[in-house]
Amino acid sequence: MTVPAAAPPPVVEVRDVVKSYAGEVHALRGVSLTVTAGELLAIVGPSGSGKSTLLQVIGTLDAPTAGTVRVAGYDVGRLSDDRLSALRARHIGFVFQHFHLAPGRDAVDNVADGLLYAGVPRRERRARARSALERVRLGHRLGHRPAQLSGGEKQRVAIARALVGEPDLLLADEPTGALDTASGEVVMELLHELNAAGTTICVITHDQGIAESLPRRVRVRDGRIVEDSAAREVGSR
Ligand code: ADP
């Protein structure tokens, strides 16, 4: 008996999201955004436009004041804290501008930590960390600590950590912001390559050049989406 397969839900579905601080600062003023599997997009805008807030909301690190957020089909607002942590561990990988690596631990341990909350035994965590590091072409740096790595290499370790759990979504917040131009290019090439292999990636950036290099651009200004290259019409809410 064959059961027709249902279409998979979008990886991210944000609907009418408002985020206000202290009832006064309106960081997001009604944002709707759908990201489907396999996309590589930039969320681009000037400083203060609401990009980081949108990343926090999509990444389930912060709850919206109003509106709904679905990740991998789950309505995030309906999940308990425990289920939310589990959802984050299983479905979302994060990459930050300043890497956030543990200084006293080598590359393998830093990457293996990406599986800490996924209930994977230590030996398997380390084996998977080694293959993730090979994927980002750091197979020759497995035992290096962050201080022994260049900025670009640190960011590649951070990308391996984000990917080791095979998340549905990689959220990268200014991933080249702390890198020189050449290392930044290597990191962006890597993101393109990972996307070509199937990872859905959302890059938050203020850099127009980076945004232009990605297949889809969502422009944010004053807490609203003012342009989405994937939409036929420019929507402001
Ligand atoms: P971007 O990432 O584009 O620089 P943010 O999302 O960080 O923008 O900020 C959008 C607006 O929300 C800014 O006016 C910022 O000052 C404000 N904001 C962000 N986080 C907080 C917070 N925790 N408390 C109060 N205001 C905040």
PDB file of C-alpha atoms and ligand atoms in Angstrom:
ATOM      1  CA  MET A   1       0.000   0.000   0.000  1.00  0.00           C
ATOM      2  CA  THR A   2       1.404   3.369  -0.896  1.00  0.00           C
ATOM      3  CA  VAL A   3       0.529   6.393   1.134  1.00  0.00           C
ATOM      4  CA  PRO A   4       1.000   9.663  -0.754  1.00  0.00           C
ATOM      5  CA  ALA A   5       3.791  11.633   0.887  1.00  0.00           C
ATOM      6  CA  ALA A   6       2.692  14.952   2.323  1.00  0.00           C
ATOM      7  CA  ALA A   7       4.761  17.935   1.216  1.00  0.00           C
ATOM      8  CA  PRO A   8       7.307  18.699   3.919  1.00  0.00           C
ATOM      9  CA  PRO A   9       6.525  21.845   5.918  1.00  0.00           C
ATOM     10  CA  PRO A  10       8.656  24.932   5.275  1.00  0.00           C
ATOM     11  CA  VAL A  11      11.797  24.998   7.394  1.00  0.00           C
ATOM     12  CA  VAL A  12      10.786  28.409   8.760  1.00  0.00           C
ATOM     13  CA  GLU A  13       7.379  30.058   8.762  1.00  0.00           C
ATOM     14  CA  VAL A  14       7.182  33.429  10.488  1.00  0.00           C
ATOM     15  CA  ARG A  15       3.749  35.084  10.498  1.00  0.00           C
ATOM     16  CA  ASP A  16       2.974  38.678  11.533  1.00  0.00           C
ATOM     17  CA  VAL A  17       5.707  38.738  14.124  1.00  0.00           C
ATOM     18  CA  VAL A  18       6.001  41.765  16.356  1.00  0.00           C
ATOM     19  CA  LYS A  19       8.768  42.141  18.908  1.00  0.00           C
ATOM     20  CA  SER A  20       8.709  45.063  21.299  1.00  0.00           C
ATOM     21  CA  TYR A  21      10.970  45.786  24.227  1.00  0.00           C
ATOM     22  CA  ALA A  22       9.470  47.432  27.313  1.00  0.00           C
ATOM     23  CA  GLY A  23       6.440  48.222  25.147  1.00  0.00           C
ATOM     24  CA  GLU A  24       8.429  51.043  23.571  1.00  0.00           C
ATOM     25  CA  VAL A  25      11.172  49.854  21.265  1.00  0.00           C
ATOM     26  CA  HIS A  26       9.602  48.086  18.299  1.00  0.00           C
ATOM     27  CA  ALA A  27      12.398  45.883  16.953  1.00  0.00           C
ATOM     28  CA  LEU A  28      10.011  43.970  14.633  1.00  0.00           C
ATOM     29  CA  ARG A  29       6.785  45.555  13.425  1.00  0.00           C
ATOM     30  CA  GLY A  30       4.942  42.727  11.676  1.00  0.00           C
ATOM     31  CA  VAL A  31       7.264  40.409   9.799  1.00  0.00           C
ATOM     32  CA  SER A  32       6.207  37.407   7.711  1.00  0.00           C
ATOM     33  CA  LEU A  33       8.780  35.170   6.084  1.00  0.00           C
ATOM     34  CA  THR A  34       8.807  31.628   4.721  1.00  0.00           C
ATOM     35  CA  VAL A  35      12.001  29.695   4.115  1.00  0.00           C
ATOM     36  CA  THR A  36      11.756  26.388   2.291  1.00  0.00           C
ATOM     37  CA  ALA A  37      14.196  23.499   2.386  1.00  0.00           C
ATOM     38  CA  GLY A  38      17.321  24.027   0.342  1.00  0.00           C
ATOM     39  CA  GLU A  39      17.290  27.822   0.313  1.00  0.00           C
ATOM     40  CA  LEU A  40      20.305  30.060   0.859  1.00  0.00           C
ATOM     41  CA  LEU A  41      19.198  33.546   1.774  1.00  0.00           C
ATOM     42  CA  ALA A  42      20.472  36.786   3.214  1.00  0.00           C
ATOM     43  CA  ILE A  43      18.572  38.815   5.761  1.00  0.00           C
ATOM     44  CA  VAL A  44      20.164  42.162   5.105  1.00  0.00           C
ATOM     45  CA  GLY A  45      19.739  45.606   6.583  1.00  0.00           C
ATOM     46  CA  PRO A  46      21.535  48.421   8.355  1.00  0.00           C
ATOM     47  CA  SER A  47      22.443  48.346  12.022  1.00  0.00           C
ATOM     48  CA  GLY A  48      19.368  48.606  14.238  1.00  0.00           C
ATOM     49  CA  SER A  49      16.957  47.416  11.532  1.00  0.00           C
ATOM     50  CA  GLY A  50      15.915  44.316  13.474  1.00  0.00           C
ATOM     51  CA  LYS A  51      18.032  41.583  11.843  1.00  0.00           C
ATOM     52  CA  SER A  52      19.422  40.124  15.074  1.00  0.00           C
ATOM     53  CA  THR A  53      15.998  40.202  16.668  1.00  0.00           C
ATOM     54  CA  LEU A  54      14.609  38.302  13.689  1.00  0.00           C
ATOM     55  CA  LEU A  55      17.437  35.770  13.968  1.00  0.00           C
ATOM     56  CA  GLN A  56      16.733  35.314  17.686  1.00  0.00           C
ATOM     57  CA  VAL A  57      13.049  34.776  16.978  1.00  0.00           C
ATOM     58  CA  ILE A  58      13.655  32.344  14.090  1.00  0.00           C
ATOM     59  CA  GLY A  59      16.261  30.556  16.187  1.00  0.00           C
ATOM     60  CA  THR A  60      13.730  30.207  19.039  1.00  0.00           C
ATOM     61  CA  LEU A  61      16.134  31.991  21.390  1.00  0.00           C
ATOM     62  CA  ASP A  62      13.594  34.734  21.967  1.00  0.00           C
ATOM     63  CA  ALA A  63       9.791  34.712  21.841  1.00  0.00           C
ATOM     64  CA  PRO A  64       7.870  37.258  19.765  1.00  0.00           C
ATOM     65  CA  THR A  65       5.516  39.732  21.446  1.00  0.00           C
ATOM     66  CA  ALA A  66       2.868  38.756  18.857  1.00  0.00           C
ATOM     67  CA  GLY A  67       2.627  36.500  15.832  1.00  0.00           C
ATOM     68  CA  THR A  68       3.684  32.900  15.219  1.00  0.00           C
ATOM     69  CA  VAL A  69       6.935  31.141  14.434  1.00  0.00           C
ATOM     70  CA  ARG A  70       7.094  27.623  13.054  1.00  0.00           C
ATOM     71  CA  VAL A  71      10.337  25.727  12.646  1.00  0.00           C
ATOM     72  CA  ALA A  72      10.292  22.400  10.805  1.00  0.00           C
ATOM     73  CA  GLY A  73       6.503  22.510  11.153  1.00  0.00           C
ATOM     74  CA  TYR A  74       6.431  22.991  14.945  1.00  0.00           C
ATOM     75  CA  ASP A  75       4.601  25.977  16.362  1.00  0.00           C
ATOM     76  CA  VAL A  76       7.355  27.212  18.643  1.00  0.00           C
ATOM     77  CA  GLY A  77       5.030  29.220  20.900  1.00  0.00           C
ATOM     78  CA  ARG A  78       3.208  26.015  21.899  1.00  0.00           C
ATOM     79  CA  LEU A  79       6.266  24.105  23.064  1.00  0.00           C
ATOM     80  CA  SER A  80       7.460  23.764  26.658  1.00  0.00           C
ATOM     81  CA  ASP A  81      10.999  24.956  27.422  1.00  0.00           C
ATOM     82  CA  ASP A  82      12.284  21.386  27.322  1.00  0.00           C
ATOM     83  CA  ARG A  83      10.710  20.622  23.977  1.00  0.00           C
ATOM     84  CA  LEU A  84      11.946  23.939  22.652  1.00  0.00           C
ATOM     85  CA  SER A  85      15.535  23.085  23.646  1.00  0.00           C
ATOM     86  CA  ALA A  86      15.140  19.703  21.979  1.00  0.00           C
ATOM     87  CA  LEU A  87      13.770  21.315  18.824  1.00  0.00           C
ATOM     88  CA  ARG A  88      16.698  23.745  18.756  1.00  0.00           C
ATOM     89  CA  ALA A  89      19.231  20.950  19.300  1.00  0.00           C
ATOM     90  CA  ARG A  90      17.760  18.786  16.547  1.00  0.00           C
ATOM     91  CA  HIS A  91      16.766  21.312  13.933  1.00  0.00           C
ATOM     92  CA  ILE A  92      18.856  24.483  14.177  1.00  0.00           C
ATOM     93  CA  GLY A  93      22.587  25.163  13.950  1.00  0.00           C
ATOM     94  CA  PHE A  94      24.009  28.569  14.915  1.00  0.00           C
ATOM     95  CA  VAL A  95      27.108  30.373  13.674  1.00  0.00           C
ATOM     96  CA  PHE A  96      28.063  33.677  15.299  1.00  0.00           C
ATOM     97  CA  GLN A  97      30.330  36.517  14.264  1.00  0.00           C
ATOM     98  CA  HIS A  98      32.774  35.862  17.116  1.00  0.00           C
ATOM     99  CA  PHE A  99      32.807  32.044  16.822  1.00  0.00           C
ATOM    100  CA  HIS A 100      31.983  31.302  20.506  1.00  0.00           C
ATOM    101  CA  LEU A 101      34.413  28.397  20.765  1.00  0.00           C
ATOM    102  CA  ALA A 102      35.559  27.017  24.125  1.00  0.00           C
ATOM    103  CA  PRO A 103      39.191  28.184  24.439  1.00  0.00           C
ATOM    104  CA  GLY A 104      40.550  25.216  26.398  1.00  0.00           C
ATOM    105  CA  ARG A 105      39.151  22.542  24.080  1.00  0.00           C
ATOM    106  CA  ASP A 106      40.476  21.301  20.769  1.00  0.00           C
ATOM    107  CA  ALA A 107      38.591  21.425  17.483  1.00  0.00           C
ATOM    108  CA  VAL A 108      37.131  17.913  17.859  1.00  0.00           C
ATOM    109  CA  ASP A 109      35.770  18.625  21.353  1.00  0.00           C
ATOM    110  CA  ASN A 110      34.391  21.993  20.309  1.00  0.00           C
ATOM    111  CA  VAL A 111      32.504  20.374  17.431  1.00  0.00           C
ATOM    112  CA  ALA A 112      31.447  17.337  19.496  1.00  0.00           C
ATOM    113  CA  ASP A 113      29.820  19.775  21.947  1.00  0.00           C
ATOM    114  CA  GLY A 114      27.333  20.538  19.185  1.00  0.00           C
ATOM    115  CA  LEU A 115      25.823  17.095  19.925  1.00  0.00           C
ATOM    116  CA  LEU A 116      25.736  17.402  23.730  1.00  0.00           C
ATOM    117  CA  TYR A 117      22.010  17.975  23.858  1.00  0.00           C
ATOM    118  CA  ALA A 118      21.141  15.432  21.192  1.00  0.00           C
ATOM    119  CA  GLY A 119      21.781  12.457  23.477  1.00  0.00           C
ATOM    120  CA  VAL A 120      24.635  11.044  21.374  1.00  0.00           C
ATOM    121  CA  PRO A 121      27.259   8.960  23.274  1.00  0.00           C
ATOM    122  CA  ARG A 122      30.704  10.549  23.629  1.00  0.00           C
ATOM    123  CA  ARG A 123      32.593   8.201  21.308  1.00  0.00           C
ATOM    124  CA  GLU A 124      30.082   8.765  18.510  1.00  0.00           C
ATOM    125  CA  ARG A 125      30.071  12.512  19.180  1.00  0.00           C
ATOM    126  CA  ARG A 126      33.817  12.610  18.599  1.00  0.00           C
ATOM    127  CA  ALA A 127      33.646  10.431  15.476  1.00  0.00           C
ATOM    128  CA  ARG A 128      30.946  12.632  13.991  1.00  0.00           C
ATOM    129  CA  ALA A 129      32.917  15.748  14.983  1.00  0.00           C
ATOM    130  CA  ARG A 130      35.932  14.471  13.057  1.00  0.00           C
ATOM    131  CA  SER A 131      33.895  13.939   9.900  1.00  0.00           C
ATOM    132  CA  ALA A 132      32.237  17.357  10.268  1.00  0.00           C
ATOM    133  CA  LEU A 133      35.710  18.917  10.524  1.00  0.00           C
ATOM    134  CA  GLU A 134      36.766  17.056   7.399  1.00  0.00           C
ATOM    135  CA  ARG A 135      33.690  18.450   5.639  1.00  0.00           C
ATOM    136  CA  VAL A 136      34.903  21.997   6.360  1.00  0.00           C
ATOM    137  CA  ARG A 137      38.404  20.935   5.294  1.00  0.00           C
ATOM    138  CA  LEU A 138      39.953  21.046   8.751  1.00  0.00           C
ATOM    139  CA  GLY A 139      40.889  17.382   8.932  1.00  0.00           C
ATOM    140  CA  HIS A 140      44.476  18.521   9.559  1.00  0.00           C
ATOM    141  CA  ARG A 141      43.551  20.684  12.562  1.00  0.00           C
ATOM    142  CA  LEU A 142      41.637  18.206  14.722  1.00  0.00           C
ATOM    143  CA  GLY A 143      43.775  18.605  17.836  1.00  0.00           C
ATOM    144  CA  HIS A 144      44.248  22.366  17.582  1.00  0.00           C
ATOM    145  CA  ARG A 145      42.766  24.686  20.171  1.00  0.00           C
ATOM    146  CA  PRO A 146      41.115  27.948  19.094  1.00  0.00           C
ATOM    147  CA  ALA A 147      44.245  30.001  19.950  1.00  0.00           C
ATOM    148  CA  GLN A 148      46.222  27.880  17.488  1.00  0.00           C
ATOM    149  CA  LEU A 149      43.783  28.549  14.638  1.00  0.00           C
ATOM    150  CA  SER A 150      43.331  31.537  12.315  1.00  0.00           C
ATOM    151  CA  GLY A 151      40.070  33.481  12.374  1.00  0.00           C
ATOM    152  CA  GLY A 152      38.854  31.733   9.234  1.00  0.00           C
ATOM    153  CA  GLU A 153      39.705  28.330  10.677  1.00  0.00           C
ATOM    154  CA  LYS A 154      37.875  29.173  13.923  1.00  0.00           C
ATOM    155  CA  GLN A 155      34.783  30.062  11.928  1.00  0.00           C
ATOM    156  CA  ARG A 156      35.040  26.778  10.019  1.00  0.00           C
ATOM    157  CA  VAL A 157      35.192  24.917  13.363  1.00  0.00           C
ATOM    158  CA  ALA A 158      32.075  26.844  14.419  1.00  0.00           C
ATOM    159  CA  ILE A 159      30.358  25.873  11.158  1.00  0.00           C
ATOM    160  CA  ALA A 160      31.303  22.210  11.719  1.00  0.00           C
ATOM    161  CA  ARG A 161      29.832  22.451  15.249  1.00  0.00           C
ATOM    162  CA  ALA A 162      26.619  23.915  13.833  1.00  0.00           C
ATOM    163  CA  LEU A 163      26.373  21.161  11.213  1.00  0.00           C
ATOM    164  CA  VAL A 164      27.383  18.102  13.195  1.00  0.00           C
ATOM    165  CA  GLY A 165      23.805  17.467  14.333  1.00  0.00           C
ATOM    166  CA  GLU A 166      22.569  17.719  10.722  1.00  0.00           C
ATOM    167  CA  PRO A 167      20.123  20.510  11.424  1.00  0.00           C
ATOM    168  CA  ASP A 168      17.350  21.518   9.026  1.00  0.00           C
ATOM    169  CA  LEU A 169      18.484  25.111   9.268  1.00  0.00           C
ATOM    170  CA  LEU A 170      21.809  26.878   9.669  1.00  0.00           C
ATOM    171  CA  LEU A 171      21.516  30.427  11.037  1.00  0.00           C
ATOM    172  CA  ALA A 172      24.682  32.453  10.506  1.00  0.00           C
ATOM    173  CA  ASP A 173      24.864  35.878  12.172  1.00  0.00           C
ATOM    174  CA  GLU A 174      27.451  38.082  10.398  1.00  0.00           C
ATOM    175  CA  PRO A 175      29.636  34.985   9.823  1.00  0.00           C
ATOM    176  CA  THR A 176      32.389  36.965   8.096  1.00  0.00           C
ATOM    177  CA  GLY A 177      32.110  40.075  10.279  1.00  0.00           C
ATOM    178  CA  ALA A 178      35.279  39.335  12.262  1.00  0.00           C
ATOM    179  CA  LEU A 179      37.331  38.006   9.338  1.00  0.00           C
ATOM    180  CA  ASP A 180      39.696  39.498   6.793  1.00  0.00           C
ATOM    181  CA  THR A 181      38.441  39.555   3.197  1.00  0.00           C
ATOM    182  CA  ALA A 182      40.204  36.378   2.059  1.00  0.00           C
ATOM    183  CA  SER A 183      39.062  34.290   5.064  1.00  0.00           C
ATOM    184  CA  GLY A 184      35.568  35.734   4.688  1.00  0.00           C
ATOM    185  CA  GLU A 185      35.479  34.570   1.075  1.00  0.00           C
ATOM    186  CA  VAL A 186      36.518  31.062   2.084  1.00  0.00           C
ATOM    187  CA  VAL A 187      33.723  30.956   4.681  1.00  0.00           C
ATOM    188  CA  MET A 188      31.150  32.165   2.134  1.00  0.00           C
ATOM    189  CA  GLU A 189      32.345  29.602  -0.423  1.00  0.00           C
ATOM    190  CA  LEU A 190      31.941  26.936   2.223  1.00  0.00           C
ATOM    191  CA  LEU A 191      28.377  28.065   2.959  1.00  0.00           C
ATOM    192  CA  HIS A 192      27.577  27.880  -0.775  1.00  0.00           C
ATOM    193  CA  GLU A 193      29.059  24.406  -0.933  1.00  0.00           C
ATOM    194  CA  LEU A 194      27.103  23.189   2.106  1.00  0.00           C
ATOM    195  CA  ASN A 195      23.934  24.646   0.618  1.00  0.00           C
ATOM    196  CA  ALA A 196      24.608  22.877  -2.681  1.00  0.00           C
ATOM    197  CA  ALA A 197      24.815  19.657  -0.654  1.00  0.00           C
ATOM    198  CA  GLY A 198      21.364  20.345   0.802  1.00  0.00           C
ATOM    199  CA  THR A 199      21.673  22.513   3.936  1.00  0.00           C
ATOM    200  CA  THR A 200      19.171  25.373   4.279  1.00  0.00           C
ATOM    201  CA  ILE A 201      21.118  28.485   5.275  1.00  0.00           C
ATOM    202  CA  CYS A 202      20.074  31.913   6.432  1.00  0.00           C
ATOM    203  CA  VAL A 203      22.846  34.528   6.627  1.00  0.00           C
ATOM    204  CA  ILE A 204      22.267  37.707   8.629  1.00  0.00           C
ATOM    205  CA  THR A 205      24.406  40.539   7.316  1.00  0.00           C
ATOM    206  CA  HIS A 206      24.706  44.300   6.969  1.00  0.00           C
ATOM    207  CA  ASP A 207      27.072  43.749   4.024  1.00  0.00           C
ATOM    208  CA  GLN A 208      25.450  44.466   0.655  1.00  0.00           C
ATOM    209  CA  GLY A 209      28.184  42.587  -1.199  1.00  0.00           C
ATOM    210  CA  ILE A 210      27.520  39.403   0.744  1.00  0.00           C
ATOM    211  CA  ALA A 211      23.778  39.814   0.311  1.00  0.00           C
ATOM    212  CA  GLU A 212      24.165  40.259  -3.457  1.00  0.00           C
ATOM    213  CA  SER A 213      26.198  37.048  -3.653  1.00  0.00           C
ATOM    214  CA  LEU A 214      23.298  34.958  -2.285  1.00  0.00           C
ATOM    215  CA  PRO A 215      20.363  33.619  -4.310  1.00  0.00           C
ATOM    216  CA  ARG A 216      17.666  35.255  -2.157  1.00  0.00           C
ATOM    217  CA  ARG A 217      17.753  38.575  -0.336  1.00  0.00           C
ATOM    218  CA  VAL A 218      15.308  39.704   2.302  1.00  0.00           C
ATOM    219  CA  ARG A 219      15.798  43.367   3.152  1.00  0.00           C
ATOM    220  CA  VAL A 220      14.869  44.591   6.604  1.00  0.00           C
ATOM    221  CA  ARG A 221      14.481  48.189   7.643  1.00  0.00           C
ATOM    222  CA  ASP A 222      12.936  49.678  10.769  1.00  0.00           C
ATOM    223  CA  GLY A 223      11.582  46.319  11.842  1.00  0.00           C
ATOM    224  CA  ARG A 224       9.877  45.490   8.559  1.00  0.00           C
ATOM    225  CA  ILE A 225      10.695  43.488   5.459  1.00  0.00           C
ATOM    226  CA  VAL A 226      10.909  46.106   2.723  1.00  0.00           C
ATOM    227  CA  GLU A 227      12.021  43.800  -0.090  1.00  0.00           C
ATOM    228  CA  ASP A 228      12.187  40.066  -0.697  1.00  0.00           C
ATOM    229  CA  SER A 229      13.831  39.015  -3.935  1.00  0.00           C
ATOM    230  CA  ALA A 230      11.797  35.790  -3.844  1.00  0.00           C
ATOM    231  CA  ALA A 231       8.488  37.684  -3.839  1.00  0.00           C
ATOM    232  CA  ARG A 232       6.846  39.116  -6.943  1.00  0.00           C
ATOM    233  CA  GLU A 233       5.675  42.181  -5.129  1.00  0.00           C
ATOM    234  CA  VAL A 234       7.434  44.183  -2.515  1.00  0.00           C
ATOM    235  CA  GLY A 235       5.615  43.587   0.747  1.00  0.00           C
ATOM    236  CA  SER A 236       5.988  45.863   3.725  1.00  0.00           C
ATOM    237  CA  ARG A 237       4.361  43.619   6.276  1.00  0.00           C
TER     238      ARG A 237
HETATM  239  P1  ADP B   1      20.238  44.784  13.978  1.00  0.00           P
HETATM  240  O1  ADP B   1      20.593  43.383  14.267  1.00  0.00           O
HETATM  241  O2  ADP B   1      19.687  44.987  12.607  1.00  0.00           O
HETATM  242  O3  ADP B   1      21.362  45.737  14.272  1.00  0.00           O
HETATM  243  P2  ADP B   1      18.548  44.594  16.322  1.00  0.00           P
HETATM  244  O4  ADP B   1      17.597  43.498  16.047  1.00  0.00           O
HETATM  245  O5  ADP B   1      19.727  44.278  17.182  1.00  0.00           O
HETATM  246  O6  ADP B   1      19.040  45.215  14.929  1.00  0.00           O
HETATM  247  O7  ADP B   1      17.793  45.809  16.991  1.00  0.00           O
HETATM  248  C1  ADP B   1      16.589  46.365  16.493  1.00  0.00           C
HETATM  249  C2  ADP B   1      16.114  47.441  17.472  1.00  0.00           C
HETATM  250  O8  ADP B   1      15.707  46.854  18.716  1.00  0.00           O
HETATM  251  C3  ADP B   1      17.170  48.458  17.831  1.00  0.00           C
HETATM  252  O9  ADP B   1      16.536  49.709  17.987  1.00  0.00           O
HETATM  253  C4  ADP B   1      17.696  47.962  19.140  1.00  0.00           C
HETATM  254  O10 ADP B   1      18.254  49.012  19.895  1.00  0.00           O
HETATM  255  C5  ADP B   1      16.459  47.359  19.778  1.00  0.00           C
HETATM  256  N1  ADP B   1      16.771  46.246  20.695  1.00  0.00           N
HETATM  257  C6  ADP B   1      17.344  45.064  20.378  1.00  0.00           C
HETATM  258  N2  ADP B   1      17.456  44.265  21.448  1.00  0.00           N
HETATM  259  C7  ADP B   1      16.948  44.953  22.511  1.00  0.00           C
HETATM  260  C8  ADP B   1      16.760  44.663  23.906  1.00  0.00           C
HETATM  261  N3  ADP B   1      17.134  43.497  24.444  1.00  0.00           N
HETATM  262  N4  ADP B   1      16.187  45.632  24.676  1.00  0.00           N
HETATM  263  C9  ADP B   1      15.804  46.804  24.118  1.00  0.00           C
HETATM  264  N5  ADP B   1      15.935  47.135  22.828  1.00  0.00           N
HETATM  265  C10 ADP B   1      16.501  46.231  22.023  1.00  0.00           C
END
